[in-house]
XYZ file of C-alpha atoms in Angstrom:
606
model
C 69.766 50.508 90.424
C 67.721 49.604 93.494
C 69.209 50.692 96.786
C 70.815 47.720 98.588
C 69.824 46.709 102.103
C 71.799 44.314 104.191
C 69.208 44.052 106.952
C 65.891 43.175 105.344
C 64.145 42.549 108.640
C 65.247 45.923 109.956
C 63.725 47.538 106.877
C 60.390 45.837 107.456
C 60.350 47.008 111.051
C 61.243 50.539 110.007
C 58.434 50.603 107.446
C 56.006 49.197 109.945
C 56.899 51.942 112.399
C 56.495 54.570 109.720
C 60.194 55.518 109.773
C 61.471 57.543 106.806
C 62.885 55.444 104.008
C 66.662 55.291 104.363
C 68.335 57.260 101.614
C 65.102 59.120 100.734
C 63.941 57.745 97.371
C 66.730 55.132 97.593
C 67.592 55.323 93.888
C 71.279 56.107 93.375
C 73.181 57.669 90.512
C 76.877 56.992 90.103
C 78.810 60.026 91.317
C 82.344 58.950 90.519
C 84.254 56.038 88.999
C 88.055 55.732 89.020
C 90.670 53.192 88.104
C 93.043 52.055 90.806
C 96.415 53.749 90.225
C 99.357 51.556 89.335
C 100.847 49.844 92.347
C 97.620 49.553 94.351
C 96.124 46.069 94.866
C 92.629 45.359 96.144
C 92.520 43.313 99.328
C 89.684 41.949 101.449
C 86.444 43.779 102.182
C 86.848 46.437 104.840
C 85.552 45.345 108.266
C 81.916 46.353 108.613
C 82.483 48.078 111.958
C 85.612 49.974 110.935
C 84.954 53.691 111.428
C 85.391 56.018 108.463
C 85.587 59.773 108.769
C 83.459 60.814 105.789
C 83.705 64.336 104.430
C 80.854 65.551 102.232
C 81.360 68.596 100.037
C 78.344 70.699 99.139
C 78.530 72.801 95.948
C 79.918 76.271 96.550
C 77.109 78.407 95.234
C 79.096 81.377 94.015
C 82.664 80.243 93.416
C 82.854 81.980 90.019
C 82.246 85.263 91.801
C 84.979 84.443 94.311
C 87.312 83.653 91.423
C 86.607 87.082 89.939
C 87.496 88.695 93.264
C 90.729 86.670 93.517
C 91.961 87.863 90.148
C 90.955 91.471 90.681
C 92.683 91.838 94.062
C 95.784 90.005 92.743
C 96.216 91.862 89.442
C 98.551 94.902 89.722
C 96.771 96.572 86.812
C 93.360 96.436 88.502
C 92.007 99.227 90.674
C 91.216 96.718 93.433
C 94.755 95.344 93.682
C 95.586 94.446 97.271
C 92.024 94.876 98.556
C 91.856 91.356 99.955
C 88.625 89.863 101.248
C 87.824 89.138 104.874
C 87.124 85.669 106.234
C 83.413 86.480 106.376
C 83.300 87.818 102.810
C 84.949 84.654 101.477
C 82.599 82.415 103.456
C 79.578 84.247 102.084
C 80.770 83.647 98.525
C 81.417 79.918 98.944
C 78.455 79.073 101.163
C 76.179 76.414 99.604
C 72.627 77.268 98.623
C 70.179 76.702 101.519
C 68.365 74.176 99.329
C 71.535 72.071 99.196
C 71.979 72.253 102.955
C 68.392 71.142 103.518
C 68.585 68.308 100.983
C 71.800 66.883 102.417
C 70.527 67.230 105.985
C 67.377 65.286 105.053
C 69.492 62.552 103.427
C 71.696 62.182 106.485
C 68.700 62.300 108.803
C 67.158 59.343 106.967
C 70.122 57.324 108.253
C 69.696 58.609 111.791
C 72.532 61.122 111.434
C 71.483 64.357 113.064
C 73.139 67.656 113.829
C 75.078 66.223 116.758
C 76.853 63.769 114.435
C 77.849 66.430 111.899
C 80.775 68.834 111.983
C 80.329 71.762 109.608
C 82.910 74.088 108.123
C 82.389 77.806 108.857
C 80.924 78.305 105.375
C 78.823 75.108 105.762
C 80.265 73.811 102.493
C 81.800 70.730 104.157
C 80.160 68.219 106.508
C 82.307 65.742 108.418
C 80.877 62.686 110.167
C 82.155 59.379 111.519
C 80.287 56.258 110.461
C 81.018 52.516 110.281
C 81.938 51.076 106.898
C 78.638 49.185 106.819
C 76.621 52.409 107.011
C 78.864 54.257 104.552
C 78.353 51.443 102.027
C 74.603 51.758 102.411
C 74.646 55.527 102.093
C 76.847 55.474 98.992
C 75.679 52.222 97.370
C 79.216 50.889 97.247
C 81.617 48.372 98.745
C 84.823 49.379 100.539
C 87.948 47.230 100.462
C 91.334 47.390 102.106
C 93.795 48.376 99.372
C 97.541 47.767 99.522
C 100.239 49.924 97.959
C 102.790 47.253 97.109
C 105.916 49.410 96.992
C 105.450 51.089 100.383
C 103.217 48.676 102.240
C 100.721 51.481 102.900
C 97.085 50.456 103.136
C 93.845 52.406 102.833
C 90.110 51.800 102.899
C 88.831 52.840 99.482
C 86.348 52.067 96.711
C 86.482 52.596 92.954
C 82.966 53.947 92.589
C 80.138 55.350 94.667
C 76.691 56.799 94.152
C 74.383 59.433 95.612
C 70.556 59.249 95.780
C 68.934 60.986 92.826
C 67.174 63.608 94.919
C 70.439 64.632 96.596
C 72.763 64.105 93.638
C 73.100 67.748 92.577
C 73.535 68.892 96.175
C 76.655 66.808 96.825
C 79.892 67.631 95.004
C 82.016 64.791 96.368
C 82.443 62.401 99.269
C 85.853 61.287 100.544
C 87.583 59.088 101.500
C 86.198 56.988 98.695
C 88.161 57.112 95.441
C 91.283 58.978 96.599
C 94.444 56.871 96.185
C 97.049 59.653 96.239
C 99.710 58.938 98.847
C 101.114 62.462 99.079
C 104.884 62.390 99.458
C 107.386 64.998 100.495
C 109.415 66.455 97.640
C 112.937 65.600 98.675
C 115.693 63.122 98.032
C 117.649 61.198 100.641
C 119.478 63.052 103.400
C 123.212 62.456 103.171
C 125.914 63.388 105.637
C 127.968 66.423 104.694
C 131.552 65.722 103.631
C 132.419 69.178 104.954
C 132.069 69.833 108.652
C 130.117 73.047 109.242
C 132.027 75.940 110.688
C 131.577 79.618 111.215
C 130.923 80.971 107.743
C 133.244 83.650 106.450
C 132.027 86.401 104.203
C 133.071 86.312 100.530
C 135.387 89.243 101.162
C 137.272 87.159 103.711
C 138.053 84.546 101.075
C 136.594 81.203 102.119
C 138.252 78.017 100.960
C 135.851 77.577 98.060
C 137.947 79.606 95.623
C 137.600 83.041 94.064
C 134.195 84.697 94.616
C 131.763 84.802 91.685
C 129.731 87.845 90.720
C 126.034 87.548 91.523
C 122.953 89.704 90.810
C 123.405 93.370 91.544
C 127.168 92.929 91.711
C 127.063 90.901 94.910
C 129.831 88.399 95.450
C 128.885 84.717 95.643
C 131.398 82.537 97.395
C 132.538 79.611 95.257
C 131.841 77.261 98.195
C 128.157 77.723 97.389
C 128.713 75.274 94.536
C 129.387 72.564 97.152
C 126.820 73.365 99.821
C 123.995 75.863 100.180
C 123.702 77.902 103.366
C 121.629 80.901 104.386
C 124.567 83.101 103.436
C 124.766 81.506 99.982
C 121.094 82.198 99.307
C 121.443 85.802 100.425
C 124.403 86.234 98.081
C 122.848 84.432 95.101
C 119.547 86.261 95.437
C 120.873 89.748 96.185
C 119.650 90.118 99.758
C 122.861 90.344 101.800
C 122.132 92.244 104.991
C 118.350 91.914 104.662
C 116.498 90.584 107.704
C 112.870 90.036 108.526
C 110.778 92.139 110.875
C 108.674 91.379 113.945
C 107.085 94.821 114.068
C 104.817 95.024 111.027
C 102.421 92.093 111.573
C 104.090 89.940 108.949
C 104.163 86.151 109.471
C 105.512 83.121 107.612
C 104.527 79.457 107.922
C 105.424 76.024 106.613
C 103.202 72.948 106.608
C 104.056 69.394 107.636
C 102.273 66.105 107.016
C 102.937 62.380 107.336
C 104.407 62.516 110.831
C 107.150 65.005 109.945
C 108.397 66.650 113.139
C 110.647 69.735 113.328
C 113.313 69.297 115.988
C 114.168 72.332 118.107
C 117.584 71.038 119.152
C 118.508 70.654 115.477
C 117.182 74.151 114.795
C 119.445 75.519 117.528
C 122.469 73.790 115.979
C 121.507 75.174 112.577
C 121.201 78.713 113.946
C 124.497 78.423 115.829
C 126.137 77.530 112.537
C 124.322 79.811 110.098
C 122.404 82.566 111.929
C 123.756 83.155 115.465
C 121.364 86.047 116.062
C 118.458 83.591 115.950
C 119.885 80.998 118.360
C 117.401 81.639 121.160
C 114.384 81.912 118.853
C 111.837 79.267 117.913
C 108.507 79.008 116.112
C 104.869 78.518 117.017
C 103.546 74.978 116.597
C 99.927 74.748 115.438
C 98.326 71.294 115.560
C 95.766 70.406 112.896
C 93.613 67.298 113.298
C 95.723 66.107 116.216
C 99.072 66.678 114.522
C 102.064 66.360 116.825
C 105.612 67.706 116.911
C 107.554 65.184 118.965
C 110.930 66.345 120.219
C 112.296 62.815 120.426
C 115.440 63.241 118.332
C 114.870 59.875 116.635
C 111.539 61.172 115.312
C 112.916 64.299 113.673
C 111.902 64.709 110.043
C 114.322 65.673 107.278
C 111.561 67.542 105.460
C 110.322 69.384 108.551
C 113.849 70.332 109.636
C 114.721 71.559 106.146
C 111.577 73.682 105.845
C 111.808 75.317 109.266
C 115.566 75.860 109.245
C 115.710 77.635 105.885
C 112.323 79.394 105.717
C 112.618 80.729 109.247
C 116.387 81.222 109.150
C 116.151 83.548 106.149
C 113.274 85.580 107.611
C 114.260 85.856 111.297
C 112.887 87.589 113.363
C 109.590 87.403 111.470
C 107.075 85.394 113.575
C 107.019 81.833 112.257
C 104.441 79.028 112.391
C 104.836 75.294 111.894
C 101.513 73.656 110.911
C 101.601 69.955 111.782
C 98.695 68.028 110.281
C 97.926 64.428 111.193
C 96.594 61.972 108.633
C 96.996 58.879 106.503
C 98.572 56.324 108.847
C 98.452 52.642 107.849
C 95.036 51.029 108.252
C 94.826 48.398 110.983
C 91.994 46.005 110.276
C 90.967 45.424 113.888
C 90.950 49.101 114.850
C 87.441 50.350 115.656
C 88.282 54.004 116.125
C 88.560 56.413 113.173
C 91.717 56.307 111.107
C 92.907 59.565 109.657
C 92.621 58.483 106.051
C 91.204 61.792 104.947
C 93.184 63.837 102.491
C 95.402 66.186 104.509
C 95.129 69.160 102.142
C 91.424 69.614 102.816
C 91.874 68.763 106.497
C 94.433 71.562 106.684
C 92.273 73.873 104.591
C 89.300 73.320 106.906
C 91.423 74.485 109.803
C 93.161 77.503 108.312
C 90.080 78.851 106.561
C 88.355 78.912 109.944
C 91.049 81.214 111.380
C 90.453 84.944 111.600
C 94.075 85.859 110.867
C 96.631 83.898 108.854
C 100.333 84.005 107.990
C 100.749 86.012 104.791
C 103.174 83.459 103.284
C 102.837 79.665 103.528
C 105.158 77.065 101.979
C 104.337 73.391 101.310
C 106.737 70.749 100.003
C 104.376 67.824 99.475
C 102.430 66.487 96.494
C 101.659 63.550 94.230
C 101.051 62.634 90.609
C 98.017 64.550 89.418
C 96.475 61.427 87.891
C 96.279 59.703 91.290
C 94.004 62.471 92.585
C 90.298 62.251 91.610
C 89.283 65.260 89.549
C 86.535 66.211 92.003
C 88.953 66.314 94.915
C 91.684 68.209 93.058
C 89.202 70.837 91.877
C 87.724 71.278 95.325
C 91.123 71.525 97.042
C 92.209 74.077 94.457
C 89.118 76.133 95.220
C 90.181 76.094 98.854
C 93.582 77.466 97.889
C 91.788 80.196 95.940
C 89.955 81.217 99.112
C 93.282 81.755 100.848
C 94.512 83.804 97.899
C 91.429 85.997 98.139
C 92.297 86.635 101.775
C 95.819 87.819 100.922
C 97.831 84.641 101.516
C 100.706 83.657 99.203
C 100.765 79.861 98.807
C 103.912 78.231 97.458
C 104.193 74.527 96.565
C 107.287 72.672 95.449
C 106.869 71.357 91.903
C 108.157 67.837 92.634
C 111.282 65.808 91.954
C 110.361 63.641 88.978
C 111.343 65.857 86.045
C 108.532 65.434 83.523
C 107.433 62.253 85.264
C 109.864 59.741 86.728
C 113.188 61.570 86.283
C 114.346 58.680 84.075
C 115.527 59.411 80.529
C 115.944 55.721 79.698
C 113.008 54.557 77.513
C 113.541 50.981 78.667
C 112.884 51.713 82.333
C 110.454 54.630 82.344
C 107.207 54.153 84.292
C 105.131 57.105 83.097
C 101.914 55.274 82.307
C 98.497 56.886 82.024
C 95.784 55.840 84.441
C 92.912 56.069 81.943
C 92.933 52.425 80.908
C 94.921 53.093 77.741
C 98.277 52.472 79.449
C 100.007 54.968 77.189
C 103.250 56.739 77.960
C 102.685 60.341 79.023
C 104.269 62.983 81.203
C 103.001 63.042 84.798
C 102.210 66.511 86.192
C 102.227 67.090 89.956
C 99.344 68.222 92.160
C 98.911 70.662 93.941
C 101.583 72.560 91.978
C 99.263 72.378 88.942
C 96.486 74.281 90.730
C 96.282 77.721 89.086
C 95.778 79.434 92.472
C 99.151 78.453 93.943
C 102.710 79.338 92.978
C 104.694 76.275 91.910
C 108.434 76.346 92.642
C 110.977 74.376 90.607
C 114.655 73.847 91.348
C 118.081 75.051 90.217
C 121.620 74.036 91.093
C 125.012 75.729 91.322
C 126.104 79.215 90.463
C 125.748 80.469 87.800
C 122.393 78.739 88.149
C 121.140 75.982 85.862
C 117.973 73.911 86.137
C 118.449 70.905 88.401
C 117.558 67.762 86.452
C 114.882 66.523 88.852
C 112.873 69.767 88.783
C 109.305 68.679 88.008
C 107.462 70.686 85.422
C 105.084 70.439 82.522
C 101.393 70.922 81.913
C 98.290 69.914 83.824
C 95.896 67.366 82.389
C 93.085 68.689 84.593
C 93.416 72.457 84.968
C 93.270 74.612 81.858
C 95.846 77.337 81.363
C 94.932 80.480 83.330
C 94.893 83.708 81.372
C 97.652 85.281 83.481
C 100.200 82.902 81.925
C 98.892 82.845 78.338
C 101.613 85.062 76.879
C 104.476 83.379 78.733
C 103.423 79.799 78.016
C 102.460 80.458 74.404
C 105.887 82.006 73.909
C 107.499 78.798 75.122
C 105.276 76.595 72.968
C 106.033 78.648 69.849
C 109.753 78.042 70.156
C 109.310 74.324 70.918
C 110.120 72.403 67.699
C 106.935 71.145 66.077
C 106.074 67.618 67.081
C 108.344 67.587 70.136
C 106.828 65.231 72.724
C 103.648 64.978 70.669
C 100.931 63.270 72.687
C 102.996 63.244 75.860
C 101.626 66.471 77.361
C 98.610 68.764 77.215
C 99.698 72.083 75.629
C 96.443 73.721 76.761
C 96.951 72.837 80.406
C 98.140 75.045 83.237
C 101.927 75.240 82.945
C 104.113 74.721 85.983
C 106.308 75.640 87.794
C 105.905 79.399 87.982
C 109.285 80.218 89.534
C 112.371 78.443 90.898
C 115.102 78.598 93.515
C 118.135 76.584 94.553
C 117.201 72.945 95.086
C 120.331 70.925 95.886
C 123.082 70.563 98.496
C 121.244 72.357 101.309
C 123.180 72.092 104.549
C 120.745 71.208 107.352
C 120.977 69.647 110.807
C 119.183 66.355 111.423
C 119.345 64.213 114.564
C 122.288 66.269 115.786
C 124.396 65.904 112.636
C 124.895 68.123 109.613
C 124.056 66.854 106.168
C 122.994 67.799 102.662
C 119.508 67.573 101.165
C 118.273 67.891 97.585
C 114.781 68.444 96.207
C 112.336 71.108 95.180
C 111.389 70.930 98.859
C 114.507 73.094 99.282
C 113.299 75.553 96.657
C 109.769 76.178 97.979
C 110.665 77.402 101.502
C 113.523 79.417 99.991
C 111.327 81.290 97.541
C 108.650 81.647 100.225
C 111.190 83.290 102.523
C 111.946 85.952 99.931
C 108.215 86.523 99.400
C 107.879 87.055 103.139
C 110.739 89.577 103.078
C 108.957 91.378 100.232
C 105.826 91.488 102.356
C 107.905 93.186 105.056
C 108.828 95.846 102.519
C 105.201 96.415 101.544
C 103.833 96.387 105.085
C 106.488 98.838 106.272
C 105.280 101.219 103.561
C 101.615 100.853 104.479
C 100.777 98.532 101.612
C 98.857 95.231 101.882
C 100.670 91.895 101.500
C 101.237 90.453 98.041
C 98.638 87.689 98.389
C 98.145 85.413 95.377
C 101.417 85.975 93.531
C 100.980 84.723 89.993
C 99.206 87.656 88.309
C 101.947 89.938 89.669
C 104.768 87.573 88.674
C 103.607 87.120 85.083
C 102.713 90.776 84.459
C 105.357 92.721 86.391
C 107.379 90.608 88.774
C 109.224 88.630 86.112
C 111.472 91.685 85.661
C 112.859 90.933 89.122
C 113.608 87.273 88.397
C 116.826 85.728 87.107
C 115.931 83.934 83.874
C 117.411 80.413 83.865
C 118.316 79.267 80.360
C 120.348 76.092 80.885
C 119.431 72.600 82.017
C 116.519 70.227 81.479
C 114.222 67.872 83.406
C 114.435 64.329 81.979
C 111.827 61.680 82.546
C 109.415 59.247 80.916
C 112.113 57.984 78.575
C 112.925 61.493 77.283
C 115.328 64.327 78.028
C 112.375 66.405 79.141
C 111.906 70.108 78.551
C 114.785 72.581 78.297
C 115.195 75.691 80.378
C 115.018 78.542 77.865
C 114.720 82.298 77.643
C 111.478 83.354 79.282
C 109.102 80.971 81.016
C 109.791 77.255 80.719
C 108.313 74.125 82.395
C 111.526 73.473 84.324
C 112.298 76.721 86.166
C 109.232 78.827 85.364
C 109.976 82.533 85.117
C 113.218 82.179 87.088
C 114.744 82.761 90.512
C 114.420 85.842 92.754
C 116.567 88.954 92.574
C 115.491 90.549 95.818
C 117.133 93.883 95.105
C 114.938 94.419 92.038
C 111.815 92.758 93.424
C 111.696 95.025 96.477
C 111.531 98.043 94.155
C 108.872 96.413 91.980
C 106.576 95.549 94.889
C 106.572 99.159 96.018
C 105.371 100.309 92.605
C 102.187 98.212 92.584
């Protein structure tokens, strides 16, 4: 295909002046083609002068070697366990080959884009530049349109296909925003006001009004009121950590991430602490802005998700130093806006920032995601590689598994909407990204005590990522006991299974805009499990051991002995009853929920 030019006269002048030919040899090869996900409608051509913030990924020259390091330092049976890599060591492994850097620089230079227009990641594997739509279309031999998501009204500047010049093709892994239609939503259901006014919580021994105490792990008593609302005290009782607090003396840190304009309100946090953790009332957290992210303290702008994450993750781990990452991105597109819109994908925007930091929180929780099929393969793979870099550096990353069961949380065949995006329009289960990335720990949800799987807990098998070896035995055990032919054709039995673990995911008592209320979702489960991981890191650090880092090899080989196996419940969706929680790993609750009393002994033995 001949390279298109919109300004023929300009080309003649450039040739006459001996200027380099734009786009080098100007012959493009198609780099990526996608189908628009269901619900997106193509609108008018994007304004030619609208500014796009393009991000170009160069191939990471030695990622397979980095992957080897990740597994070795994360495997308790390996001699290198816990010997995490430094920032510089990781950057050296993922740095692109100099030939790729030179080729891409020459391509950009042919469009008049020099070093001053380019922002480079520390490893030089990402280049970010701001260009008008007109120039981006010329560079990528494509046409951008304004696309509308009918259900939400969100809009984005995207294209369904783009190309790269032949002589640069192998030196560019992907360019975004181009084919990325994922909307990224928080994993939660609607906030609802609590029917029970919060009050000073009584210990189980004092006999709260919820009825006779139940017996929890390790013989702890679990107040029956925990079946109506979940508090910090309930989680400590259910997960055998009564009396355990975090530490601010060993260098341990915990963080949660926020996107989509989710702000964590400090006044609400104070109310939460007054009600559930009085010792923490005068404490707060560090706010770290990524890409211009804000944390407005206007009470009307408080976010349910952000309040939930900070109140429970930081409430359980106080006084461990806490960080709230607020990342800007993905506002609605306004057609007459000439300045850049943050339509880049927030995961890689956040990754760019944190990977550039010398020191990082050892535990980070995220409660956002989207259907895996809405994320281009190239982007999902590259983001997952970024998560692997954090694992190599000793960071535990936890992602909520999602709230759609096996797809849409609808067991009615007449109303299910689980349709493939491959043009075949077949019914299939819809896995959730990033929980399907094999380098993160996916967290599903439970409800009540004794615990059962909560019906919205997303889980299943990736259609993109193959099953990692660390979960072969556990997943194959589940598949062997699954009746032959069950859900045939609806899921990929060879894919990475998720979630890995679970925690309580319903009836969490939070404070929002000055009022108390209850929240459901695996967004409750992720910060909860992350908090217990952070407390385990305290145990290790106090004994001179490194942090746990990438958790999954430990969980599947040793740590499962410190998890409560959940064997009741299911996750309906896509016109089916979904998978059942069973003995051992299952794609509803993973390996189970934490028993801190046992886990703290296990983490000292590895």
